[in-house]
PDB file of C-alpha atoms in Angstrom:
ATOM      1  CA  UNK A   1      30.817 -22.009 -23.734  1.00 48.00           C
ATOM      2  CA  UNK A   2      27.586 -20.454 -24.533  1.00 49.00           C
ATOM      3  CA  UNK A   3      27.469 -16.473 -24.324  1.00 48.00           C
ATOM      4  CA  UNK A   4      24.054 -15.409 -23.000  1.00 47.00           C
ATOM      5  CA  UNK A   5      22.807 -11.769 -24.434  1.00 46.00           C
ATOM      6  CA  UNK A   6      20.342  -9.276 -23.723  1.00 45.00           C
ATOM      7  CA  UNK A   7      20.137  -8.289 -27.295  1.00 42.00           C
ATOM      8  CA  UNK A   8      16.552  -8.295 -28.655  1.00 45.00           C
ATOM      9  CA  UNK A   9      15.449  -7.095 -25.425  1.00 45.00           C
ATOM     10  CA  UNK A  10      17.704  -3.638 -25.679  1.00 42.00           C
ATOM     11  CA  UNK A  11      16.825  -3.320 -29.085  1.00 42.00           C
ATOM     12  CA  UNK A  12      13.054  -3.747 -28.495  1.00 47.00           C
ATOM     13  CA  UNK A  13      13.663  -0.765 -25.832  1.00 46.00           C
ATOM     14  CA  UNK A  14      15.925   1.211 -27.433  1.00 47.00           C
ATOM     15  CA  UNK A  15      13.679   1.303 -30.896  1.00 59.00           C
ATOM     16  CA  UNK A  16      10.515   2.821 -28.976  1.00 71.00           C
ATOM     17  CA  UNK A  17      10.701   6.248 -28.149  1.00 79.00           C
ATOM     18  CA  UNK A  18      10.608   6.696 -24.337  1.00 87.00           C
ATOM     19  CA  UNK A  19       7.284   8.329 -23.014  1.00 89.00           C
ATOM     20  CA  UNK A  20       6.912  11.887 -22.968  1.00 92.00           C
ATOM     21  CA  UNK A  21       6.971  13.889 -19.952  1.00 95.00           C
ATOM     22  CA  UNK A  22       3.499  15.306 -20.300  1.00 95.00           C
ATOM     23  CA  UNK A  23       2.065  11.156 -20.483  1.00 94.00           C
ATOM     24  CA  UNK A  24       4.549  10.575 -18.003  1.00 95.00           C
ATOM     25  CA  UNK A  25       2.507  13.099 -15.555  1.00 96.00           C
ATOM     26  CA  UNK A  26      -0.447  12.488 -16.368  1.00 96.00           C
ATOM     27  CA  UNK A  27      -0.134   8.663 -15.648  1.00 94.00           C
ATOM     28  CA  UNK A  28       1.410   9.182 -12.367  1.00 95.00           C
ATOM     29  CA  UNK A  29      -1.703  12.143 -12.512  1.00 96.00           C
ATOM     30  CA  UNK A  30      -4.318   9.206 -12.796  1.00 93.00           C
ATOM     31  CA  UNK A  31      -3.101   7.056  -9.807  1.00 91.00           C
ATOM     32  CA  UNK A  32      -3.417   9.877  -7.446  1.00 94.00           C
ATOM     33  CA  UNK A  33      -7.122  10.898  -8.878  1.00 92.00           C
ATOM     34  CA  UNK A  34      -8.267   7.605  -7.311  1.00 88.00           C
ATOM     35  CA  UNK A  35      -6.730   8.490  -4.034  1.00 93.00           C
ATOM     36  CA  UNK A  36      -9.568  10.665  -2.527  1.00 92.00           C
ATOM     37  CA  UNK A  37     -12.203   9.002  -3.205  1.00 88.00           C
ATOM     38  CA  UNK A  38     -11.011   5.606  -1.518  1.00 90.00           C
ATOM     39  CA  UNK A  39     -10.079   7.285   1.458  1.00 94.00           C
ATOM     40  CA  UNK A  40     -13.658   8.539   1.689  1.00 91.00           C
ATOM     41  CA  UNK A  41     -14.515   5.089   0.981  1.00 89.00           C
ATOM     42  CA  UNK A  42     -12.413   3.744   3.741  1.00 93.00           C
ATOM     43  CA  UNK A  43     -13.585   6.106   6.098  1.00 92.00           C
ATOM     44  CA  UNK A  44     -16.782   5.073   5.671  1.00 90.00           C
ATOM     45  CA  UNK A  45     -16.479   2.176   6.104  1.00 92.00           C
ATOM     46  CA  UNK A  46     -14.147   2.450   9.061  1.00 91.00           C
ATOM     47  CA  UNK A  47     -17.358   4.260  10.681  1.00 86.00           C
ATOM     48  CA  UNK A  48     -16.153   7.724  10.324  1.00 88.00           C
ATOM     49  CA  UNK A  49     -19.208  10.389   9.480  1.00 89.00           C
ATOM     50  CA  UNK A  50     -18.694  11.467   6.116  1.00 87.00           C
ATOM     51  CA  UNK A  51     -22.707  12.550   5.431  1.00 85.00           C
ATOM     52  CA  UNK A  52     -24.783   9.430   5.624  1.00 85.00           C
ATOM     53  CA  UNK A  53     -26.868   8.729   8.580  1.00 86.00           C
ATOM     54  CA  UNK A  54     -26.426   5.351  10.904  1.00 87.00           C
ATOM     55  CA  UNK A  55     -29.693   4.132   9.358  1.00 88.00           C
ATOM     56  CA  UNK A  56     -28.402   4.945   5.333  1.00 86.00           C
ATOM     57  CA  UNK A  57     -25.336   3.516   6.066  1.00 86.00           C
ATOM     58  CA  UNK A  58     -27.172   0.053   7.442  1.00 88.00           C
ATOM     59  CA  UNK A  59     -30.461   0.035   4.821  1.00 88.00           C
ATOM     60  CA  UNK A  60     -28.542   1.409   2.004  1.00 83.00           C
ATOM     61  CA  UNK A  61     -25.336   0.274   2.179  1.00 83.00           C
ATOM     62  CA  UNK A  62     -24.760  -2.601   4.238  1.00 87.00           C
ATOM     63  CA  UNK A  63     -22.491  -0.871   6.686  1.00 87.00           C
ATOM     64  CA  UNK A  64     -21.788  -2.351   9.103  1.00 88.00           C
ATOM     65  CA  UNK A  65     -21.728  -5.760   7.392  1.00 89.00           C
ATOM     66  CA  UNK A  66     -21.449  -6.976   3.639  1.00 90.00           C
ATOM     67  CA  UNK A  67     -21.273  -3.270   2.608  1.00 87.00           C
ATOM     68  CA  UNK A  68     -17.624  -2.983   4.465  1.00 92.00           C
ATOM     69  CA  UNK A  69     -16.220  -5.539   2.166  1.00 93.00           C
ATOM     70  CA  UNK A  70     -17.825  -3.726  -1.224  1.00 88.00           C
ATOM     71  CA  UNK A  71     -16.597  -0.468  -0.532  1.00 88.00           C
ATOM     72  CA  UNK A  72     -13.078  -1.027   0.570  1.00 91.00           C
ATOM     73  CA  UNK A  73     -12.480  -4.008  -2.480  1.00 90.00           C
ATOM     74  CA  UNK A  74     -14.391  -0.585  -4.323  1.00 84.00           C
ATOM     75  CA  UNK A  75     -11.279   1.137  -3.360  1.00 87.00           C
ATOM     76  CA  UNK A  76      -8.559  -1.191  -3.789  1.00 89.00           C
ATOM     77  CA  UNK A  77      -9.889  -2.010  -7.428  1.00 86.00           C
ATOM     78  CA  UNK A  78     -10.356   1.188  -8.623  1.00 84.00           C
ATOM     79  CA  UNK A  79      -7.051   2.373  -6.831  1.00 86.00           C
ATOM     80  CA  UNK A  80      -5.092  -0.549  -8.712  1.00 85.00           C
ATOM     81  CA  UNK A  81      -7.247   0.387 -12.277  1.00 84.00           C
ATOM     82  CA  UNK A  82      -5.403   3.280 -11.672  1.00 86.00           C
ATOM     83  CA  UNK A  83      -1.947   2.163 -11.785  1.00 86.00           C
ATOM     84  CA  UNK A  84      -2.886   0.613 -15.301  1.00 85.00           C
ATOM     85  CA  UNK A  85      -1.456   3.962 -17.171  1.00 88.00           C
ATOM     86  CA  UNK A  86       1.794   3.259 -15.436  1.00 89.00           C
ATOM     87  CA  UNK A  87       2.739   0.406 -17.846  1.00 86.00           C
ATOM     88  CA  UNK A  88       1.939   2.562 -20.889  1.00 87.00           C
ATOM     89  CA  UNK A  89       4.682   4.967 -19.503  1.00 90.00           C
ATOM     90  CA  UNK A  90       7.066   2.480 -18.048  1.00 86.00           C
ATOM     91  CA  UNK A  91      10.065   1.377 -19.679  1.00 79.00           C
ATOM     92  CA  UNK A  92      10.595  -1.782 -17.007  1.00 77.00           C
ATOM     93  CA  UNK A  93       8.251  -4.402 -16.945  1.00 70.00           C
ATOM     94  CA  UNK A  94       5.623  -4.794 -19.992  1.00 72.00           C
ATOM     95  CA  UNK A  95       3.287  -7.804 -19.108  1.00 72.00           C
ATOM     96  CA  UNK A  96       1.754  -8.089 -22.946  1.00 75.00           C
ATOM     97  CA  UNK A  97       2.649  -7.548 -26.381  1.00 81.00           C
ATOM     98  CA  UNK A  98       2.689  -3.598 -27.409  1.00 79.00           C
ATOM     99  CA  UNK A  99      -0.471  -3.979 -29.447  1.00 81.00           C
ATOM    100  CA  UNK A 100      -2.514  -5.836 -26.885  1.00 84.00           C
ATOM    101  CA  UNK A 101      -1.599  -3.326 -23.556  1.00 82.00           C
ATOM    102  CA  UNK A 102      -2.842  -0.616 -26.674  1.00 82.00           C
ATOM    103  CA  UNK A 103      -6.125  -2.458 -27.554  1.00 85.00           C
ATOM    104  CA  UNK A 104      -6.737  -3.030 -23.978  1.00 84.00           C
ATOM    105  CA  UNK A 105      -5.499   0.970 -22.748  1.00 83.00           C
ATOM    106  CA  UNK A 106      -8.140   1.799 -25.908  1.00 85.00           C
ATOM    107  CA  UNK A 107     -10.856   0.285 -24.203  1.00 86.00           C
ATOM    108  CA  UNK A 108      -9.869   1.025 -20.567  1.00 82.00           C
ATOM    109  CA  UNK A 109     -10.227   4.975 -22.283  1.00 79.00           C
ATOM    110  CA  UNK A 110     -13.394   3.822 -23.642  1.00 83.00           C
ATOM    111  CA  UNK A 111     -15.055   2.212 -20.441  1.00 80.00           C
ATOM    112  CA  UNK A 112     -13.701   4.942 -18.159  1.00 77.00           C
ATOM    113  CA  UNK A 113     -15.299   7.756 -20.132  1.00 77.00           C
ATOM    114  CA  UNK A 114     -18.631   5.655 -20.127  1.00 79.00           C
ATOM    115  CA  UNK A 115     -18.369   5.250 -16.159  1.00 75.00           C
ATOM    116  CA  UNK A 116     -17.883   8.847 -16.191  1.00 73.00           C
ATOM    117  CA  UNK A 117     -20.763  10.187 -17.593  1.00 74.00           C
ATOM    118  CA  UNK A 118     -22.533   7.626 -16.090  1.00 74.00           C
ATOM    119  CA  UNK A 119     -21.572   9.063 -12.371  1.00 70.00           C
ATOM    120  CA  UNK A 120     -22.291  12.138 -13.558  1.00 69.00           C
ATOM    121  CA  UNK A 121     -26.142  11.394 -13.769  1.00 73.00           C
ATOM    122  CA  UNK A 122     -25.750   8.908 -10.841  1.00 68.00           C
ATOM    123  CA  UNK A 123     -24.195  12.264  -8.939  1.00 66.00           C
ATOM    124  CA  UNK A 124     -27.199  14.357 -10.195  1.00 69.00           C
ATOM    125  CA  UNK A 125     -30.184  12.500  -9.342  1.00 69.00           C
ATOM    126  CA  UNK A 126     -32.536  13.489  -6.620  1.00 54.00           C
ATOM    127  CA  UNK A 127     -32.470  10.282  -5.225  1.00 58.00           C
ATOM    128  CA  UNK A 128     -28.503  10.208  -4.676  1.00 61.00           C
ATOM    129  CA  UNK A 129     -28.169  14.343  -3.016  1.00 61.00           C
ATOM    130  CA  UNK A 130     -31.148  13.076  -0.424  1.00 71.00           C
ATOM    131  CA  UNK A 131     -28.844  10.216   1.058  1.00 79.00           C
ATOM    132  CA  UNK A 132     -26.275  12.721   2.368  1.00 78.00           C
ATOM    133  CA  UNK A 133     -27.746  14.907   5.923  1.00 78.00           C
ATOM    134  CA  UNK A 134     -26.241  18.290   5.127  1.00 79.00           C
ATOM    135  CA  UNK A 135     -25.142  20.325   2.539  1.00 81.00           C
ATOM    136  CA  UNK A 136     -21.724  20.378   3.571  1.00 87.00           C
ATOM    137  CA  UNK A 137     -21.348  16.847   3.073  1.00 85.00           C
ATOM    138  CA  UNK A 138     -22.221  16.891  -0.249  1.00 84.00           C
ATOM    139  CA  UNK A 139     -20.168  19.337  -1.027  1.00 87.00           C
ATOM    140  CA  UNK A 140     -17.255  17.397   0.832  1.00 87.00           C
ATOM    141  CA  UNK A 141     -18.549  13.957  -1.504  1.00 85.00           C
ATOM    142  CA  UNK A 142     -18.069  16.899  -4.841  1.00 84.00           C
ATOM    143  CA  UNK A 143     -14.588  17.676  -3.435  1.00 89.00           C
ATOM    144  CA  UNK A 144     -13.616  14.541  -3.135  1.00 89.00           C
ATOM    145  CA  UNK A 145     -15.258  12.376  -6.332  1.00 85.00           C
ATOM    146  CA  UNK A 146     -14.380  15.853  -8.767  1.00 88.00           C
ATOM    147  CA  UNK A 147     -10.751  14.564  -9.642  1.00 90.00           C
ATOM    148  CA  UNK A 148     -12.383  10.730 -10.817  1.00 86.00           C
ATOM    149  CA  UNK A 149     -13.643  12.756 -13.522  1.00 86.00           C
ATOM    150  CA  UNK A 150     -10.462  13.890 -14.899  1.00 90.00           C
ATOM    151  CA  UNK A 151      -9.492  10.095 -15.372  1.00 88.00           C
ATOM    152  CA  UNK A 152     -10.787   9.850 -18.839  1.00 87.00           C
ATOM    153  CA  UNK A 153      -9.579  12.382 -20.127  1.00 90.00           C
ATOM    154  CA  UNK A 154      -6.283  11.766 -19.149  1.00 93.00           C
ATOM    155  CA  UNK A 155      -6.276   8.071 -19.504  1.00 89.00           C
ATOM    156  CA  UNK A 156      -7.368   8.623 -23.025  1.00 89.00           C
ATOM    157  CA  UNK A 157      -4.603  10.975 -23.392  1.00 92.00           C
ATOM    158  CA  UNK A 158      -1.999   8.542 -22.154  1.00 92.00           C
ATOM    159  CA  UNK A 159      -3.321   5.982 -24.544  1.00 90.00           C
ATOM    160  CA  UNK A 160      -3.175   7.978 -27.661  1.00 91.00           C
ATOM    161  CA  UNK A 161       0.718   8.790 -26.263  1.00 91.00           C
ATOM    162  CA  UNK A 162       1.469   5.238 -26.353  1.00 88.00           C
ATOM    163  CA  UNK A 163      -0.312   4.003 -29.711  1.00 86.00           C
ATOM    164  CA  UNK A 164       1.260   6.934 -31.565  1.00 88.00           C
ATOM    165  CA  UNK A 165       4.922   5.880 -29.981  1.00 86.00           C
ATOM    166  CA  UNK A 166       4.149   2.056 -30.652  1.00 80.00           C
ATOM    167  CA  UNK A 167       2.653   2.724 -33.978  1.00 79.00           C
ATOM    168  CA  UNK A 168       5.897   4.738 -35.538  1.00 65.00           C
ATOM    169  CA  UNK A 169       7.969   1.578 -34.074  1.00 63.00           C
ATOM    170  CA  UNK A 170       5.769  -0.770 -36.342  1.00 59.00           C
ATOM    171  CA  UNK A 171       5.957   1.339 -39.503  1.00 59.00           C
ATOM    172  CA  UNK A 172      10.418   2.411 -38.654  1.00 52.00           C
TER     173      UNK A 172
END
């Protein structure tokens, strides 16, 4: 009769330190950062006025038409980019090796902080504010695009959490 055991896979858990609270947060932090911004999406797409005339929408965006399709996969991709951080704090289900998820958290960090600061000149340009019809709706668009900005910072935080707890396994 052969005994089955769970072994190597409690002992693989049990030697990494769990995930501190603060990563912990800040994971669950990054998923909801993504939220507003793909409900704005959604919305306009769905045909609710969020600042952009009929004609923007239509020249500019493709809505109605091809542009429904771009911004609500927009949405859904960066909504599950999001949930990335999750396995880096997660104890249950690890898809790759430790030092793979860390190479590829280091250059999720990387590429998010580079999409950052490249909305940041995208959000600045004269060519962007004259889409929107009032002021209110751009400040509405600030509101709601502000908390993608803290994504970087935290992702990169969450990253460093899990190399540094990863790492000590390697050298223990």
């Amino acid at each position: 009769m052969e005994v089955m055991t769970t072994a190597p896979a409690a002992l693989s858990a049990a030697s990494t330190a769990p995930a501190p609270v603060w990563a912990r947060r800040a994971a669950h932090a990054i998923a909801l950062c993504a939220v507003p911004s793909g409900l704005w999406r959604i919305a306009m797409a769905s045909g609710v006025y969020v600042g952009y005339s009929d004609q923007v929408l239509r020249d500019v965006f493709g809505i109605p038409g091809w542009g429904v399709a771009y911004v609500v996969g927009l949405s859904v991709i960066a909504e599950l980019a999001a949930l990335f951080p999750l396995l880096l704090v997660s104890d249950r289900w690890r898809p790759l090796r430790p030092r793979t998820l860390a190479a590829l958290a280091w250059t999720a960090s990387t590429v998010l902080v580079l999409v950052a600061l490249s909305q940041l000149v995208v959000a600045f340009t004269v060519e962007s504010q004259t889409y929107m019809s009032s002021g209110t709706a751009q400040t509405v668009w600030g509101f709601v695009f502000a908390p993608l900005f803290a994504i970087p910072v935290l992702m990169t935080a969450v990253t460093w959490s899990y190399a540094k707890r990863h790492r000590a396994r390697g050298r223990a």
